[in-house]
mmCIF file of C-alpha atoms in Angstrom:
data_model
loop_
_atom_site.group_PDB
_atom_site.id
_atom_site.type_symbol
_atom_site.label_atom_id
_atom_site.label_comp_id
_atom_site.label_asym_id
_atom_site.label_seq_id
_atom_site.Cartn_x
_atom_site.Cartn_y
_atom_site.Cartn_z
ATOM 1 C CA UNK N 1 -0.595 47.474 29.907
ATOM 2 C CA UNK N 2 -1.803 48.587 26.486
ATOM 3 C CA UNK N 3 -2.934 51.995 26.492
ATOM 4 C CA UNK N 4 -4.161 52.054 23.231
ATOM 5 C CA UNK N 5 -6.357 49.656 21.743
ATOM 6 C CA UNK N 6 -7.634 48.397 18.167
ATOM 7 C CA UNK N 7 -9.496 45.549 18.951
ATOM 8 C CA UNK N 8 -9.734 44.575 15.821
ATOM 9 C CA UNK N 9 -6.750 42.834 13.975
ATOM 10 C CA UNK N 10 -8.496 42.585 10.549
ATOM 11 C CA UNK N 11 -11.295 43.658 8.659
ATOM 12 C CA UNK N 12 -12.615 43.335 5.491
ATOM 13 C CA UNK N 13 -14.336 45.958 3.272
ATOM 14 C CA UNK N 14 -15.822 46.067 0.084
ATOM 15 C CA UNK N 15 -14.103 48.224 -2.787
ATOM 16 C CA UNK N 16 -16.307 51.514 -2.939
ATOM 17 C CA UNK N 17 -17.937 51.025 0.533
ATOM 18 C CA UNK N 18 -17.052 53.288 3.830
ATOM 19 C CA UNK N 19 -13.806 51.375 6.117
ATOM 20 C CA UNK N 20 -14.069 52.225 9.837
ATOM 21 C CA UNK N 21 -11.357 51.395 12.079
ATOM 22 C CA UNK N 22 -11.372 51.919 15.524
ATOM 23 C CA UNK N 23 -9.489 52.537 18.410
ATOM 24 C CA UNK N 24 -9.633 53.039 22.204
ATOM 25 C CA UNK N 25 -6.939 54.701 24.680
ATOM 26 C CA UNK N 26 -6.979 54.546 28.145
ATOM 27 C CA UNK N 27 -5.002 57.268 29.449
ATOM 28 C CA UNK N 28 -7.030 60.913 29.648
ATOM 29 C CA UNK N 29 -3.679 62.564 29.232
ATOM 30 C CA UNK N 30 -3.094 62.194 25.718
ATOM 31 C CA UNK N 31 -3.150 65.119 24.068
ATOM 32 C CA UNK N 32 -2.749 64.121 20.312
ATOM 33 C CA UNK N 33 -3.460 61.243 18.200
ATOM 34 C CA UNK N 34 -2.162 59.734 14.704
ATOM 35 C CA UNK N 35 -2.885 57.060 12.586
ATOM 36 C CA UNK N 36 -0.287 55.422 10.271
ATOM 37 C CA UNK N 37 -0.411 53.418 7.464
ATOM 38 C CA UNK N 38 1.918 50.343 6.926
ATOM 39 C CA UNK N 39 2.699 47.919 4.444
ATOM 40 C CA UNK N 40 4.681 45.113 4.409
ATOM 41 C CA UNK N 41 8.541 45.285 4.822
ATOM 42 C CA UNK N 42 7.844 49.277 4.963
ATOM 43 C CA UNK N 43 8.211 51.366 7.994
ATOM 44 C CA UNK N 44 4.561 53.420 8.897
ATOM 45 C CA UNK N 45 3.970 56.236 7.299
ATOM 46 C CA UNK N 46 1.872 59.204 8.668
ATOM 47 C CA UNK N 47 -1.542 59.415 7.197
ATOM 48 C CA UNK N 48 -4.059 61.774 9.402
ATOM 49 C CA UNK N 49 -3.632 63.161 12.914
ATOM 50 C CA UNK N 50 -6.275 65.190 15.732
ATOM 51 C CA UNK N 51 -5.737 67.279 18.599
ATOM 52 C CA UNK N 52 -7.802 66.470 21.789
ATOM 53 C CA UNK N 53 -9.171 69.971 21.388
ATOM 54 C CA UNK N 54 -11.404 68.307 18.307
ATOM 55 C CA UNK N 55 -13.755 66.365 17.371
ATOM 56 C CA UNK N 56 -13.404 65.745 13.801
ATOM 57 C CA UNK N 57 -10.410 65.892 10.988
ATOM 58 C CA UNK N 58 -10.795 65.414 7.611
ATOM 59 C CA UNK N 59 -8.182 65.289 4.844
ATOM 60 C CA UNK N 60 -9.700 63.739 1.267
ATOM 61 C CA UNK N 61 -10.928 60.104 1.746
ATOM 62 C CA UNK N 62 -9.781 59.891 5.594
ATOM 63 C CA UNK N 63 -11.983 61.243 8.434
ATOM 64 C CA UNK N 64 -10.825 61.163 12.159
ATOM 65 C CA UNK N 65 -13.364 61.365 14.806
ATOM 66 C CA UNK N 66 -12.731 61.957 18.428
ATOM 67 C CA UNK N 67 -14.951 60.939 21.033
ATOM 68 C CA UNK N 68 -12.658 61.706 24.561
ATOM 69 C CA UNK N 69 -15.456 61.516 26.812
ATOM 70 C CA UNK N 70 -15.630 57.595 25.645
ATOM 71 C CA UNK N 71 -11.593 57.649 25.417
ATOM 72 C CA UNK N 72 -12.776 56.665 21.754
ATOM 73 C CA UNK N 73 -11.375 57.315 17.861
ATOM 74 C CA UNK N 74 -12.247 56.051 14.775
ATOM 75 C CA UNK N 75 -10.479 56.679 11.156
ATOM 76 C CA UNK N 76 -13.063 56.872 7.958
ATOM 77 C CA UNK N 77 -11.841 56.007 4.606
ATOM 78 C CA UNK N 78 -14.944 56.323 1.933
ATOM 79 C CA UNK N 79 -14.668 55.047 -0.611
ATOM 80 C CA UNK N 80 -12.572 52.740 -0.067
ATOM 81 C CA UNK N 81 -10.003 51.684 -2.584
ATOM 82 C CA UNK N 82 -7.858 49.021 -3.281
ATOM 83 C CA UNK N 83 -4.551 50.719 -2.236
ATOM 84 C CA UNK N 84 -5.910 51.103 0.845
ATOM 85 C CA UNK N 85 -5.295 47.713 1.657
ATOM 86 C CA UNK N 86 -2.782 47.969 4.339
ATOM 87 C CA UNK N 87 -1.876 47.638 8.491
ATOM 88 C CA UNK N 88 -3.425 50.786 10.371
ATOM 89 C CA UNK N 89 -1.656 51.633 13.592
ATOM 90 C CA UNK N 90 -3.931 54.046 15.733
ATOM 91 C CA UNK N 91 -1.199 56.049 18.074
ATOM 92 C CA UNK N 92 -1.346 58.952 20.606
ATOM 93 C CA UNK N 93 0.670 61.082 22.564
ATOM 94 C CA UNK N 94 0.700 63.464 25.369
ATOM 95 C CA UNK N 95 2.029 66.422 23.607
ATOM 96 C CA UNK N 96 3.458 66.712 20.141
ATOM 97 C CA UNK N 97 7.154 66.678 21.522
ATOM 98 C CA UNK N 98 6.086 63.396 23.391
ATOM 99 C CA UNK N 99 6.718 59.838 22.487
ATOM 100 C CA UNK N 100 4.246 58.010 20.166
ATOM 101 C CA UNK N 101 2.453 55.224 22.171
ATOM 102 C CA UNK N 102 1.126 52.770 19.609
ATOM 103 C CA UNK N 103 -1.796 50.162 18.781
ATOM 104 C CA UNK N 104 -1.308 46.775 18.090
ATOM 105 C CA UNK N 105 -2.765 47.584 14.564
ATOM 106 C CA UNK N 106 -5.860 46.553 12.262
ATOM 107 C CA UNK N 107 -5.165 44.704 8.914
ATOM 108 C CA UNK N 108 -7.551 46.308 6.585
ATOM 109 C CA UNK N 109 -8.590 44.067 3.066
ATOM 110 C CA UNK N 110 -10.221 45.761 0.455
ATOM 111 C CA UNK N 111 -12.004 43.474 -1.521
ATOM 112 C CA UNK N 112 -12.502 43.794 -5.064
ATOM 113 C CA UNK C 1 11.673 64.697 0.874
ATOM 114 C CA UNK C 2 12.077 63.103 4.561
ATOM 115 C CA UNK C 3 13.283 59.586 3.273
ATOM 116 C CA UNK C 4 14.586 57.612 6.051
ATOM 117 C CA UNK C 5 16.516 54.511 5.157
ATOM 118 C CA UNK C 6 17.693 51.221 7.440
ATOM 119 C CA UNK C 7 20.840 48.689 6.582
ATOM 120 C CA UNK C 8 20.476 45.513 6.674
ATOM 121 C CA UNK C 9 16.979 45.589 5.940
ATOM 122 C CA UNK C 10 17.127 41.532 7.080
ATOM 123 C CA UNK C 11 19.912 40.007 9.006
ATOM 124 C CA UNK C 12 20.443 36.778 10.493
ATOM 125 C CA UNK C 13 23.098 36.231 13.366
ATOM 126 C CA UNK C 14 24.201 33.555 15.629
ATOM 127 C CA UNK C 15 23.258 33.763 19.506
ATOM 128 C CA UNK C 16 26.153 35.414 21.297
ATOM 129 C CA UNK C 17 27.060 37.643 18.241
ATOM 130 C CA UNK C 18 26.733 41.032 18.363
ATOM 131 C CA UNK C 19 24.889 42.957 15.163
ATOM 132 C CA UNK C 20 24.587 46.369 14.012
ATOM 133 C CA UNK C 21 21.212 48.258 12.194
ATOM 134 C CA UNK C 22 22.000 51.549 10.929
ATOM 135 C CA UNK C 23 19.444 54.171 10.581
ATOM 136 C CA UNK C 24 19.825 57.146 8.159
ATOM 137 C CA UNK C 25 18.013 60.194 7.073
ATOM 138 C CA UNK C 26 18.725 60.996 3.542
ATOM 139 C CA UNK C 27 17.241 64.990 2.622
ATOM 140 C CA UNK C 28 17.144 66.328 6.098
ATOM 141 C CA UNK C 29 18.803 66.446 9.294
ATOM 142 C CA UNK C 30 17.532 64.734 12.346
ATOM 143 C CA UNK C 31 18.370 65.781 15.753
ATOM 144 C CA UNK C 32 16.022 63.298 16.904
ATOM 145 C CA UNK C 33 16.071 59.586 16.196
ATOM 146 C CA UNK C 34 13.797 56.733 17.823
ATOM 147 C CA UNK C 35 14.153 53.078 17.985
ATOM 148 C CA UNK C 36 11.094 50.627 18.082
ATOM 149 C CA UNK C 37 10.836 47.364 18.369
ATOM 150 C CA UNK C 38 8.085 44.983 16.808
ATOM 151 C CA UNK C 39 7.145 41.485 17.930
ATOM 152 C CA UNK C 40 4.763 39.519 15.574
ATOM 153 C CA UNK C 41 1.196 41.150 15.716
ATOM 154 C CA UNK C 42 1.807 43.403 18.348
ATOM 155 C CA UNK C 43 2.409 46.778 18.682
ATOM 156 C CA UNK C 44 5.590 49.201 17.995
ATOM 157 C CA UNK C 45 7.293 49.686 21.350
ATOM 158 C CA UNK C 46 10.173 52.607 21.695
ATOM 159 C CA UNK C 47 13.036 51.418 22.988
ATOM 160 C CA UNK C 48 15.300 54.767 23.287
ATOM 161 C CA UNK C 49 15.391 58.407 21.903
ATOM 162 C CA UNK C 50 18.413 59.680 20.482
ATOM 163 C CA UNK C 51 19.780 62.959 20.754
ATOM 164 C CA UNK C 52 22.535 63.948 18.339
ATOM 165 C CA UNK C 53 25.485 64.155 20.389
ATOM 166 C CA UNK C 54 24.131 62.922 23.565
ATOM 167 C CA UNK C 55 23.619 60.108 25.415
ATOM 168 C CA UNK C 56 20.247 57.847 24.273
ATOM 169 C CA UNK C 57 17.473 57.736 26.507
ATOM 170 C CA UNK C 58 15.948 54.571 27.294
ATOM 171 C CA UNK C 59 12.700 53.004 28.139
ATOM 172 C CA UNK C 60 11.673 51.424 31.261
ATOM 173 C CA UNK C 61 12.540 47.618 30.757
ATOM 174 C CA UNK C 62 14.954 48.037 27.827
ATOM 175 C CA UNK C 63 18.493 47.192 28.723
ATOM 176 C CA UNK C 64 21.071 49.869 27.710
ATOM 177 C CA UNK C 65 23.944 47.780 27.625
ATOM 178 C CA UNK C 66 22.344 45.168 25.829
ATOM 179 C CA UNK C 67 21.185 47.713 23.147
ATOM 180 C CA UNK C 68 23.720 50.326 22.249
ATOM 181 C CA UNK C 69 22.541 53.192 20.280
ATOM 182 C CA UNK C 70 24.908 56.345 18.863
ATOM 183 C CA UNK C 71 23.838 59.049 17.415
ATOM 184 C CA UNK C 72 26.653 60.941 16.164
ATOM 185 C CA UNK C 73 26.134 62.844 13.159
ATOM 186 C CA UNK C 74 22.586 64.159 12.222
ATOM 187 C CA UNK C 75 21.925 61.712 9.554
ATOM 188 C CA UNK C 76 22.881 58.526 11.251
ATOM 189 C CA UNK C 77 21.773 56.639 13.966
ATOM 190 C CA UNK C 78 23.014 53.235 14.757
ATOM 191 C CA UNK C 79 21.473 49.925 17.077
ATOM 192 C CA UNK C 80 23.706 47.484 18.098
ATOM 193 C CA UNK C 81 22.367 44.378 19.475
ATOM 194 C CA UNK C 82 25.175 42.912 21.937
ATOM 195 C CA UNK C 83 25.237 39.515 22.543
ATOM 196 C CA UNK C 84 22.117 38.404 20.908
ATOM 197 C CA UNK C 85 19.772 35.779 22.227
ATOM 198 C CA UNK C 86 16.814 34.316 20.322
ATOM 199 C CA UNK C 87 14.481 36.377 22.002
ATOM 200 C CA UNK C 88 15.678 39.191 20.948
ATOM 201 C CA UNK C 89 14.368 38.439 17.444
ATOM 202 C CA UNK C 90 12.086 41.370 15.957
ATOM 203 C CA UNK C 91 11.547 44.084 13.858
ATOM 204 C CA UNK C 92 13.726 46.675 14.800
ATOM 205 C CA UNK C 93 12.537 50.141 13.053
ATOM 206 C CA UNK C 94 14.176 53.593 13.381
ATOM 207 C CA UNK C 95 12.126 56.793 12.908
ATOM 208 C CA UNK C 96 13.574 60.262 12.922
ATOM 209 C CA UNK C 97 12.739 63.805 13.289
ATOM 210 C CA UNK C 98 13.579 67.426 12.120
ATOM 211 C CA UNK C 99 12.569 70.272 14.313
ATOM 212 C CA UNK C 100 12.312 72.170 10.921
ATOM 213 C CA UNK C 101 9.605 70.384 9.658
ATOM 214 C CA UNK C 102 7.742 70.322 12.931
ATOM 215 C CA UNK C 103 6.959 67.432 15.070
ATOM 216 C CA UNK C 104 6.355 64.541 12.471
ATOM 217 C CA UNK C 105 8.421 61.366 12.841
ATOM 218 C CA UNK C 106 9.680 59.289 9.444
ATOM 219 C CA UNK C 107 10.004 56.027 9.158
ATOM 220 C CA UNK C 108 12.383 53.987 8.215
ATOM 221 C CA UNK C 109 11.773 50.502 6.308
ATOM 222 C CA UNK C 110 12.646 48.505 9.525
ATOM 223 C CA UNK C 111 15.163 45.579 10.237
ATOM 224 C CA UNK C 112 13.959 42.112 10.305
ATOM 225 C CA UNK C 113 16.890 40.525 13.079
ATOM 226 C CA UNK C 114 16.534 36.491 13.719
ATOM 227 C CA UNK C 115 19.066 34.993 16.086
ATOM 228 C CA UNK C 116 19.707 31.319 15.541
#
């Protein structure tokens, strides 16, 4: 049973434009969410995180936005850029001391 | 700082051979120590937590004896894959944490394992 969702395993974005990726959960007692960046033949690394208690992080190009009464989050990057190009893994947790419970990821392409 | 590396980063075994992934933290000291798993387009699943100096704790569904994990200095980790069946070919990626720097996990690179 996947409690957290990205529904959608690629997407494509023009250079300069705003990428949106999204993500679901399903259980209300997640406390704390992440998203990670991958690239290939690299382990994730940590790019932006929110606390249930918020709505909204931001942190240069990224943006999180929490929605919990939809069980809903969505990561901003604007612009995009071509480095950006890369596997996003939306992830949550209960509490911060609490195993990571990960997406199945969303290939982003930024096109030139 | 917080570099976390993995040996062999690919490796290849025979089924009914047993292979082992090392995880390492190089500048810092990780009493914690996690092992996922990857299958092709799906999602990182933990397998265990490490302690250093205890005994690992494992998932629901993940056999123990099938997938040894010691944790016996603070900078080292290891995964040993006993008896190894096709199906247990995956990316196998270590993350680790210092309670010094808070609650963030690093990464490792991962381990690609294919049993023939």
């Amino acid at each position: 049973d996947q409690q957290v969702k990205q529904n959608s395993p690629s997407l494509s974005v023009q250079e300069g434009r705003i990428s949106i990726l999204n993500c679901d959960y399903t259980n209300s007692m997640f406390d704390y969410f992440l998203w990670y960046k991958k690239y290939p033949a690299e382990g994730p690394t940590f790019l932006i995180s929110i606390s249930s208690i918020k709505d909204k992080n931001e942190d240069g190009r990224f943006t999180v936005f929490l929605n919990k009464s939809a069980k809903h989050l969505s990561l901003h990057i604007v612009p995009s850029q071509p480095g950006d190009s890369a596997v996003y893994f939306c992830a949550a947790q209960m509490n911060r001391d609490d195993k990571i419970i990960f997406g199945k990821g969303t290939r982003l392409h930024i096109l030139p | 700082g917080a570099v976390v590396s993995q040996h062999p980063s690919r490796v290849i075994c025979k089924s009914g051979t047993s292979v082992k992934i090392e995880c390492r933290s190089l500048d810092f000291q990780a009493t914690t120590m996690f092992w996922y798993r990857q299958f092709p387009k799906q999602s990182l699943m933990l397998m265990a937590t490490s302690n250093e100096g205890s005994k690992a704790t494992y998932e629901q569904g993940v056999e123990k004896d099938k997938f040894l994990i010691n944790h016996a200095s603070l900078t080292l980790s290891t995964l040993t894959v006993t008896s190894a069946h096709p199906e247990d070919s995956s990316f196998y990626i270590c993350s680790a944490r210092d309670p010094r720097r808070g609650f963030e996990q690093y990464f490792g690179p991962g381990t690609r394992l294919t049993v023939t």
